[in-house]
């Protein structure tokens, strides 16, 4: 392996490990509406506001980004920086009865809903 290839691999690894991907969605059962955001290093690149009826719920994203969550709200898919990811979602229900799903991955120091809490908060309700 030459030095240039090693440098490229190392730079790609650093960019992924320093990134913080935070995806969060909320499902309002009464309105059958799902809303959410996908952030890369704290910047919102994708938003979601749709009825819950399709196989995948696609986010509206800026060029170069793509995201969806499966209809059962269990797996996020994310495309950024030329790489595709599939991430298991954590689950909770808030006081108004809305399902909350989130994933904080790839170097996030934060945890919980919308990355507002400690990393240890990335656990699902029983």
Tab-separated table of N, CA and C in Angstrom:
chain	number	residue	atom	x	y	z
A	1	UNK	N	0.850	-1.179	0.000
A	1	UNK	CA	0.000	0.000	0.000
A	1	UNK	C	0.895	1.242	0.000
A	2	UNK	N	0.551	2.201	-0.810
A	2	UNK	CA	1.389	3.392	-0.834
A	2	UNK	C	0.912	4.412	0.197
A	3	UNK	N	1.745	5.382	0.448
A	3	UNK	CA	1.470	6.386	1.478
A	3	UNK	C	0.232	7.216	1.149
A	4	UNK	N	0.034	7.535	-0.126
A	4	UNK	CA	-1.126	8.344	-0.509
A	4	UNK	C	-2.437	7.619	-0.181
A	5	UNK	N	-2.519	6.333	-0.482
A	5	UNK	CA	-3.726	5.565	-0.185
A	5	UNK	C	-3.962	5.477	1.319
A	6	UNK	N	-2.913	5.260	2.088
A	6	UNK	CA	-3.043	5.222	3.547
A	6	UNK	C	-3.538	6.556	4.093
A	7	UNK	N	-3.044	7.649	3.541
A	7	UNK	CA	-3.467	8.978	3.980
A	7	UNK	C	-4.954	9.195	3.694
A	8	UNK	N	-5.418	8.780	2.526
A	8	UNK	CA	-6.831	8.930	2.167
A	8	UNK	C	-7.709	8.105	3.100
A	9	UNK	N	-7.324	6.864	3.368
A	9	UNK	CA	-8.093	6.006	4.273
A	9	UNK	C	-8.137	6.613	5.665
A	10	UNK	N	-7.012	7.104	6.153
A	10	UNK	CA	-6.956	7.712	7.483
A	10	UNK	C	-7.832	8.964	7.546
A	11	UNK	N	-7.782	9.799	6.517
A	11	UNK	CA	-8.598	11.021	6.493
A	11	UNK	C	-10.085	10.680	6.473
A	12	UNK	N	-10.463	9.662	5.718
A	12	UNK	CA	-11.875	9.251	5.691
A	12	UNK	C	-12.310	8.738	7.051
A	13	UNK	N	-11.456	7.972	7.710
A	13	UNK	CA	-11.782	7.449	9.038
A	13	UNK	C	-11.937	8.587	10.038
A	14	UNK	N	-11.051	9.566	10.003
A	14	UNK	CA	-11.130	10.713	10.918
A	14	UNK	C	-12.433	11.476	10.693
A	15	UNK	N	-12.813	11.703	9.435
A	15	UNK	CA	-14.030	12.479	9.177
A	15	UNK	C	-15.269	11.747	9.673
A	16	UNK	N	-15.288	10.416	9.571
A	16	UNK	CA	-16.442	9.661	10.057
A	16	UNK	C	-16.461	9.636	11.572
A	17	UNK	N	-15.316	9.403	12.212
A	17	UNK	CA	-15.307	9.282	13.663
A	17	UNK	C	-15.543	10.617	14.348
A	18	UNK	N	-15.251	11.733	13.700
A	18	UNK	CA	-15.475	13.034	14.313
A	18	UNK	C	-16.879	13.560	14.044
A	19	UNK	N	-17.600	12.923	13.147
A	19	UNK	CA	-18.944	13.374	12.813
A	19	UNK	C	-19.921	12.941	13.893
A	20	UNK	N	-20.984	13.725	14.041
A	20	UNK	CA	-22.059	13.349	14.950
A	20	UNK	C	-23.355	13.385	14.162
A	21	UNK	N	-23.885	12.211	13.868
A	21	UNK	CA	-25.160	12.092	13.187
A	21	UNK	C	-26.244	11.940	14.234
A	22	UNK	N	-27.230	12.826	14.205
A	22	UNK	CA	-28.346	12.777	15.146
A	22	UNK	C	-29.644	12.839	14.355
A	23	UNK	N	-30.420	11.745	14.426
A	23	UNK	CA	-31.699	11.681	13.731
A	23	UNK	C	-32.793	11.501	14.771
A	24	UNK	N	-33.882	12.250	14.634
A	24	UNK	CA	-34.983	12.140	15.593
A	24	UNK	C	-36.309	12.302	14.866
A	25	UNK	N	-37.278	11.436	15.192
A	25	UNK	CA	-38.624	11.566	14.642
A	25	UNK	C	-39.658	11.404	15.749
A	26	UNK	N	-40.822	11.993	15.512
A	26	UNK	CA	-41.947	11.894	16.433
A	26	UNK	C	-43.179	11.491	15.636
A	27	UNK	N	-43.933	10.503	16.141
A	27	UNK	CA	-45.147	10.044	15.480
A	27	UNK	C	-46.342	10.404	16.336
A	28	UNK	N	-47.205	11.268	15.810
A	28	UNK	CA	-48.457	11.657	16.447
A	28	UNK	C	-49.525	10.669	15.972
A	29	UNK	N	-49.942	9.761	16.857
A	29	UNK	CA	-50.900	8.709	16.496
A	29	UNK	C	-52.237	9.274	16.028
A	30	UNK	N	-52.731	10.304	16.695
A	30	UNK	CA	-54.046	10.859	16.350
A	30	UNK	C	-54.062	11.452	14.947
A	31	UNK	N	-53.038	12.197	14.607
A	31	UNK	CA	-52.960	12.819	13.283
A	31	UNK	C	-52.311	11.892	12.256
A	32	UNK	N	-51.761	10.765	12.719
A	32	UNK	CA	-51.015	9.829	11.869
A	32	UNK	C	-49.922	10.561	11.098
A	33	UNK	N	-49.240	11.473	11.784
A	33	UNK	CA	-48.227	12.334	11.186
A	33	UNK	C	-46.870	12.059	11.824
A	34	UNK	N	-45.839	11.992	10.986
A	34	UNK	CA	-44.473	11.778	11.447
A	34	UNK	C	-43.647	13.002	11.076
A	35	UNK	N	-42.954	13.570	12.056
A	35	UNK	CA	-42.073	14.715	11.824
A	35	UNK	C	-40.686	14.375	12.344
A	36	UNK	N	-39.666	15.013	11.784
A	36	UNK	CA	-38.323	14.736	12.272
A	36	UNK	C	-37.255	15.572	11.606
A	37	UNK	N	-36.029	15.390	12.111
A	37	UNK	CA	-34.850	16.065	11.573
A	37	UNK	C	-33.677	15.097	11.550
A	38	UNK	N	-32.757	15.346	10.639
A	38	UNK	CA	-31.482	14.632	10.592
A	38	UNK	C	-30.388	15.689	10.585
A	39	UNK	N	-29.484	15.580	11.564
A	39	UNK	CA	-28.412	16.567	11.720
A	39	UNK	C	-27.057	15.899	11.553
A	40	UNK	N	-26.144	16.614	10.950
A	40	UNK	CA	-24.759	16.176	10.821
A	40	UNK	C	-23.910	17.237	11.505
A	41	UNK	N	-23.264	16.871	12.598
A	41	UNK	CA	-22.478	17.809	13.408
A	41	UNK	C	-23.303	19.023	13.828
A	42	UNK	N	-24.556	18.786	14.202
A	42	UNK	CA	-25.420	19.841	14.723
A	42	UNK	C	-26.163	20.652	13.683
A	43	UNK	N	-25.848	20.464	12.404
A	43	UNK	CA	-26.499	21.210	11.328
A	43	UNK	C	-27.621	20.353	10.743
A	44	UNK	N	-28.830	20.925	10.631
A	44	UNK	CA	-29.963	20.196	10.054
A	44	UNK	C	-29.797	20.135	8.540
A	45	UNK	N	-29.697	18.899	8.008
A	45	UNK	CA	-29.596	18.693	6.567
A	45	UNK	C	-30.864	18.073	5.985
A	46	UNK	N	-31.688	17.463	6.835
A	46	UNK	CA	-32.900	16.806	6.354
A	46	UNK	C	-34.041	17.038	7.334
A	47	UNK	N	-35.257	17.178	6.800
A	47	UNK	CA	-36.450	17.301	7.641
A	47	UNK	C	-37.517	16.339	7.118
A	48	UNK	N	-38.445	16.004	7.999
A	48	UNK	CA	-39.521	15.079	7.661
A	48	UNK	C	-40.821	15.613	8.233
A	49	UNK	N	-41.860	15.632	7.417
A	49	UNK	CA	-43.202	15.999	7.870
A	49	UNK	C	-44.180	15.347	6.897
A	50	UNK	N	-44.693	14.167	7.264
A	50	UNK	CA	-45.522	13.394	6.345
A	50	UNK	C	-46.501	12.510	7.105
A	51	UNK	N	-47.481	11.990	6.396
A	51	UNK	CA	-48.385	10.975	6.950
A	51	UNK	C	-47.630	9.648	7.028
A	52	UNK	N	-48.006	8.810	7.974
A	52	UNK	CA	-47.339	7.512	8.145
A	52	UNK	C	-48.086	6.456	7.335
A	53	UNK	N	-47.744	6.340	6.049
A	53	UNK	CA	-48.441	5.372	5.207
A	53	UNK	C	-47.530	4.650	4.225
A	54	UNK	N	-46.334	5.136	3.992
A	54	UNK	CA	-45.465	4.541	2.988
A	54	UNK	C	-44.559	3.484	3.612
A	55	UNK	N	-43.908	2.669	2.749
A	55	UNK	CA	-42.966	1.660	3.244
A	55	UNK	C	-41.778	2.301	3.941
A	56	UNK	N	-41.248	3.347	3.349
A	56	UNK	CA	-40.206	4.139	3.983
A	56	UNK	C	-40.692	5.573	4.049
A	57	UNK	N	-40.344	6.232	5.109
A	57	UNK	CA	-40.706	7.638	5.275
A	57	UNK	C	-39.465	8.456	4.926
A	58	UNK	N	-39.472	9.068	3.758
A	58	UNK	CA	-38.308	9.794	3.252
A	58	UNK	C	-38.265	11.214	3.798
A	59	UNK	N	-37.089	11.625	4.223
A	59	UNK	CA	-36.825	12.998	4.633
A	59	UNK	C	-36.595	13.841	3.384
A	60	UNK	N	-36.877	15.141	3.476
A	60	UNK	CA	-36.497	16.108	2.448
A	60	UNK	C	-35.108	16.608	2.829
A	61	UNK	N	-34.124	16.399	1.948
A	61	UNK	CA	-32.727	16.682	2.308
A	61	UNK	C	-32.074	17.661	1.343
A	62	UNK	N	-31.030	18.302	1.836
A	62	UNK	CA	-30.201	19.149	0.997
A	62	UNK	C	-29.402	18.258	0.047
A	63	UNK	N	-28.929	18.804	-1.084
A	63	UNK	CA	-28.157	18.003	-2.038
A	63	UNK	C	-26.972	17.306	-1.358
A	64	UNK	N	-26.767	16.048	-1.726
A	64	UNK	CA	-25.673	15.265	-1.161
A	64	UNK	C	-26.065	14.454	0.062
A	65	UNK	N	-27.295	14.642	0.535
A	65	UNK	CA	-27.782	13.921	1.717
A	65	UNK	C	-29.085	13.209	1.371
A	66	UNK	N	-29.337	12.098	2.043
A	66	UNK	CA	-30.607	11.381	1.921
A	66	UNK	C	-30.853	10.648	3.231
A	67	UNK	N	-32.124	10.534	3.618
A	67	UNK	CA	-32.455	9.827	4.858
A	67	UNK	C	-33.883	9.312	4.790
A	68	UNK	N	-34.109	8.165	5.413
A	68	UNK	CA	-35.465	7.670	5.618
A	68	UNK	C	-35.496	6.833	6.880
A	69	UNK	N	-36.699	6.606	7.382
A	69	UNK	CA	-36.913	5.669	8.475
A	69	UNK	C	-37.955	4.669	7.985
A	70	UNK	N	-37.784	3.409	8.367
A	70	UNK	CA	-38.734	2.393	7.940
A	70	UNK	C	-40.107	2.668	8.543
A	71	UNK	N	-41.141	2.127	7.931
A	71	UNK	CA	-42.518	2.397	8.359
A	71	UNK	C	-42.768	1.984	9.805
A	72	UNK	N	-42.078	0.939	10.277
A	72	UNK	CA	-42.244	0.514	11.667
A	72	UNK	C	-41.431	1.379	12.632
A	73	UNK	N	-40.750	2.390	12.099
A	73	UNK	CA	-39.961	3.356	12.878
A	73	UNK	C	-38.831	2.693	13.670
A	74	UNK	N	-38.255	1.627	13.127
A	74	UNK	CA	-37.201	0.922	13.857
A	74	UNK	C	-35.808	1.106	13.283
A	75	UNK	N	-35.700	1.427	11.995
A	75	UNK	CA	-34.376	1.547	11.379
A	75	UNK	C	-34.304	2.828	10.558
A	76	UNK	N	-33.251	3.609	10.815
A	76	UNK	CA	-32.946	4.788	10.013
A	76	UNK	C	-31.956	4.402	8.924
A	77	UNK	N	-32.091	5.001	7.761
A	77	UNK	CA	-31.079	4.907	6.714
A	77	UNK	C	-30.616	6.331	6.431
A	78	UNK	N	-29.321	6.498	6.210
A	78	UNK	CA	-28.728	7.820	6.072
A	78	UNK	C	-27.632	7.759	5.031
A	79	UNK	N	-27.582	8.740	4.150
A	79	UNK	CA	-26.516	8.847	3.161
A	79	UNK	C	-25.899	10.234	3.283
A	80	UNK	N	-24.608	10.266	3.504
A	80	UNK	CA	-23.873	11.535	3.594
A	80	UNK	C	-22.408	11.269	3.286
A	81	UNK	N	-21.757	12.230	2.667
A	81	UNK	CA	-20.324	12.145	2.374
A	81	UNK	C	-19.999	10.901	1.549
A	82	UNK	N	-20.954	10.488	0.684
A	82	UNK	CA	-20.735	9.344	-0.185
A	82	UNK	C	-20.827	7.987	0.497
A	83	UNK	N	-21.334	7.943	1.726
A	83	UNK	CA	-21.413	6.693	2.485
A	83	UNK	C	-22.857	6.461	2.931
A	84	UNK	N	-23.296	5.199	2.901
A	84	UNK	CA	-24.635	4.819	3.354
A	84	UNK	C	-24.557	4.153	4.718
A	85	UNK	N	-25.527	4.452	5.587
A	85	UNK	CA	-25.590	3.880	6.929
A	85	UNK	C	-26.994	3.356	7.193
A	86	UNK	N	-27.100	2.308	7.992
A	86	UNK	CA	-28.373	1.829	8.549
A	86	UNK	C	-28.183	1.781	10.055
A	87	UNK	N	-29.098	2.406	10.787
A	87	UNK	CA	-28.924	2.594	12.225
A	87	UNK	C	-30.200	2.185	12.947
A	88	UNK	N	-30.077	1.358	13.974
A	88	UNK	CA	-31.232	1.007	14.806
A	88	UNK	C	-31.672	2.224	15.602
A	89	UNK	N	-32.980	2.396	15.732
A	89	UNK	CA	-33.537	3.547	16.445
A	89	UNK	C	-33.870	3.185	17.885
A	90	UNK	N	-33.630	4.120	18.801
A	90	UNK	CA	-34.097	4.001	20.179
A	90	UNK	C	-35.553	4.452	20.230
A	91	UNK	N	-36.259	4.087	21.302
A	91	UNK	CA	-37.693	4.344	21.367
A	91	UNK	C	-38.092	4.870	22.735
A	92	UNK	N	-39.030	5.792	22.739
A	92	UNK	CA	-39.649	6.284	23.974
A	92	UNK	C	-41.021	6.836	23.599
A	93	UNK	N	-41.849	7.073	24.593
A	93	UNK	CA	-43.159	7.694	24.392
A	93	UNK	C	-43.237	8.880	25.337
A	94	UNK	N	-43.588	10.070	24.800
A	94	UNK	CA	-43.645	11.246	25.663
A	94	UNK	C	-45.003	11.347	26.349
A	95	UNK	N	-45.180	12.364	27.167
A	95	UNK	CA	-46.404	12.503	27.958
A	95	UNK	C	-47.661	12.672	27.109
A	96	UNK	N	-47.521	13.219	25.906
A	96	UNK	CA	-48.696	13.384	25.043
A	96	UNK	C	-48.993	12.122	24.233
A	97	UNK	N	-48.228	11.053	24.458
A	97	UNK	CA	-48.483	9.790	23.779
A	97	UNK	C	-47.840	9.649	22.418
A	98	UNK	N	-46.988	10.589	22.032
A	98	UNK	CA	-46.305	10.507	20.745
A	98	UNK	C	-45.120	9.550	20.865
A	99	UNK	N	-44.967	8.669	19.867
A	99	UNK	CA	-43.784	7.817	19.798
A	99	UNK	C	-42.589	8.676	19.423
A	100	UNK	N	-41.477	8.478	20.116
A	100	UNK	CA	-40.237	9.176	19.809
A	100	UNK	C	-39.206	8.140	19.394
A	101	UNK	N	-38.513	8.385	18.308
A	101	UNK	CA	-37.430	7.513	17.846
A	101	UNK	C	-36.219	8.378	17.577
A	102	UNK	N	-35.052	7.867	17.942
A	102	UNK	CA	-33.843	8.637	17.697
A	102	UNK	C	-32.640	7.731	17.567
A	103	UNK	N	-31.589	8.275	16.970
A	103	UNK	CA	-30.292	7.617	16.877
A	103	UNK	C	-29.231	8.699	16.910
A	104	UNK	N	-28.238	8.514	17.750
A	104	UNK	CA	-27.100	9.424	17.841
A	104	UNK	C	-25.859	8.566	17.637
A	105	UNK	N	-25.156	8.780	16.536
A	105	UNK	CA	-24.110	7.845	16.145
A	105	UNK	C	-22.862	8.554	15.656
A	106	UNK	N	-21.819	7.754	15.496
A	106	UNK	CA	-20.588	8.180	14.843
A	106	UNK	C	-19.929	9.367	15.523
A	107	UNK	N	-19.594	9.208	16.790
A	107	UNK	CA	-18.817	10.224	17.479
A	107	UNK	C	-19.610	11.214	18.290
A	108	UNK	N	-20.910	11.043	18.420
A	108	UNK	CA	-21.702	11.975	19.220
A	108	UNK	C	-21.318	11.870	20.693
A	109	UNK	N	-21.158	13.008	21.322
A	109	UNK	CA	-20.933	13.054	22.766
A	109	UNK	C	-22.258	13.118	23.507
A	110	UNK	N	-23.319	13.415	22.774
A	110	UNK	CA	-24.639	13.581	23.372
A	110	UNK	C	-25.457	12.312	23.180
A	111	UNK	N	-26.626	12.304	23.795
A	111	UNK	CA	-27.513	11.157	23.676
A	111	UNK	C	-28.948	11.583	23.872
A	112	UNK	N	-29.849	10.616	23.818
A	112	UNK	CA	-31.251	10.896	24.066
A	112	UNK	C	-31.926	11.609	22.917
A	113	UNK	N	-33.189	11.936	23.128
A	113	UNK	CA	-34.024	12.585	22.118
A	113	UNK	C	-33.372	13.852	21.604
A	114	UNK	N	-33.177	13.926	20.305
A	114	UNK	CA	-32.577	15.066	19.606
A	114	UNK	C	-31.214	15.441	20.172
A	115	UNK	N	-30.515	14.449	20.741
A	115	UNK	CA	-29.146	14.640	21.232
A	115	UNK	C	-29.101	15.719	22.315
A	116	UNK	N	-30.140	15.790	23.146
A	116	UNK	CA	-30.237	16.821	24.175
A	116	UNK	C	-29.750	16.349	25.540
A	117	UNK	N	-29.330	15.091	25.649
A	117	UNK	CA	-28.997	14.538	26.954
A	117	UNK	C	-27.625	13.866	26.920
A	118	UNK	N	-27.307	13.120	27.941
A	118	UNK	CA	-26.036	12.406	28.006
A	118	UNK	C	-26.076	11.159	27.132
A	119	UNK	N	-24.911	10.708	26.733
A	119	UNK	CA	-24.802	9.509	25.896
A	119	UNK	C	-25.461	8.302	26.577
A	120	UNK	N	-25.409	8.235	27.893
A	120	UNK	CA	-25.994	7.115	28.630
A	120	UNK	C	-27.514	7.062	28.479
A	121	UNK	N	-28.130	8.162	28.026
A	121	UNK	CA	-29.582	8.207	27.847
A	121	UNK	C	-30.039	7.495	26.576
A	122	UNK	N	-29.108	7.005	25.780
A	122	UNK	CA	-29.481	6.288	24.562
A	122	UNK	C	-29.904	4.861	24.885
A	123	UNK	N	-31.046	4.762	25.539
A	123	UNK	CA	-31.675	3.476	25.837
A	123	UNK	C	-33.166	3.625	25.551
A	124	UNK	N	-33.795	2.527	25.213
A	124	UNK	CA	-35.229	2.551	24.943
A	124	UNK	C	-36.015	2.386	26.225
A	125	UNK	N	-37.246	2.901	26.218
A	125	UNK	CA	-38.171	2.618	27.314
A	125	UNK	C	-38.425	1.115	27.351
A	126	UNK	N	-38.746	0.566	28.542
A	126	UNK	CA	-39.049	-0.878	28.609
A	126	UNK	C	-40.308	-1.220	27.833
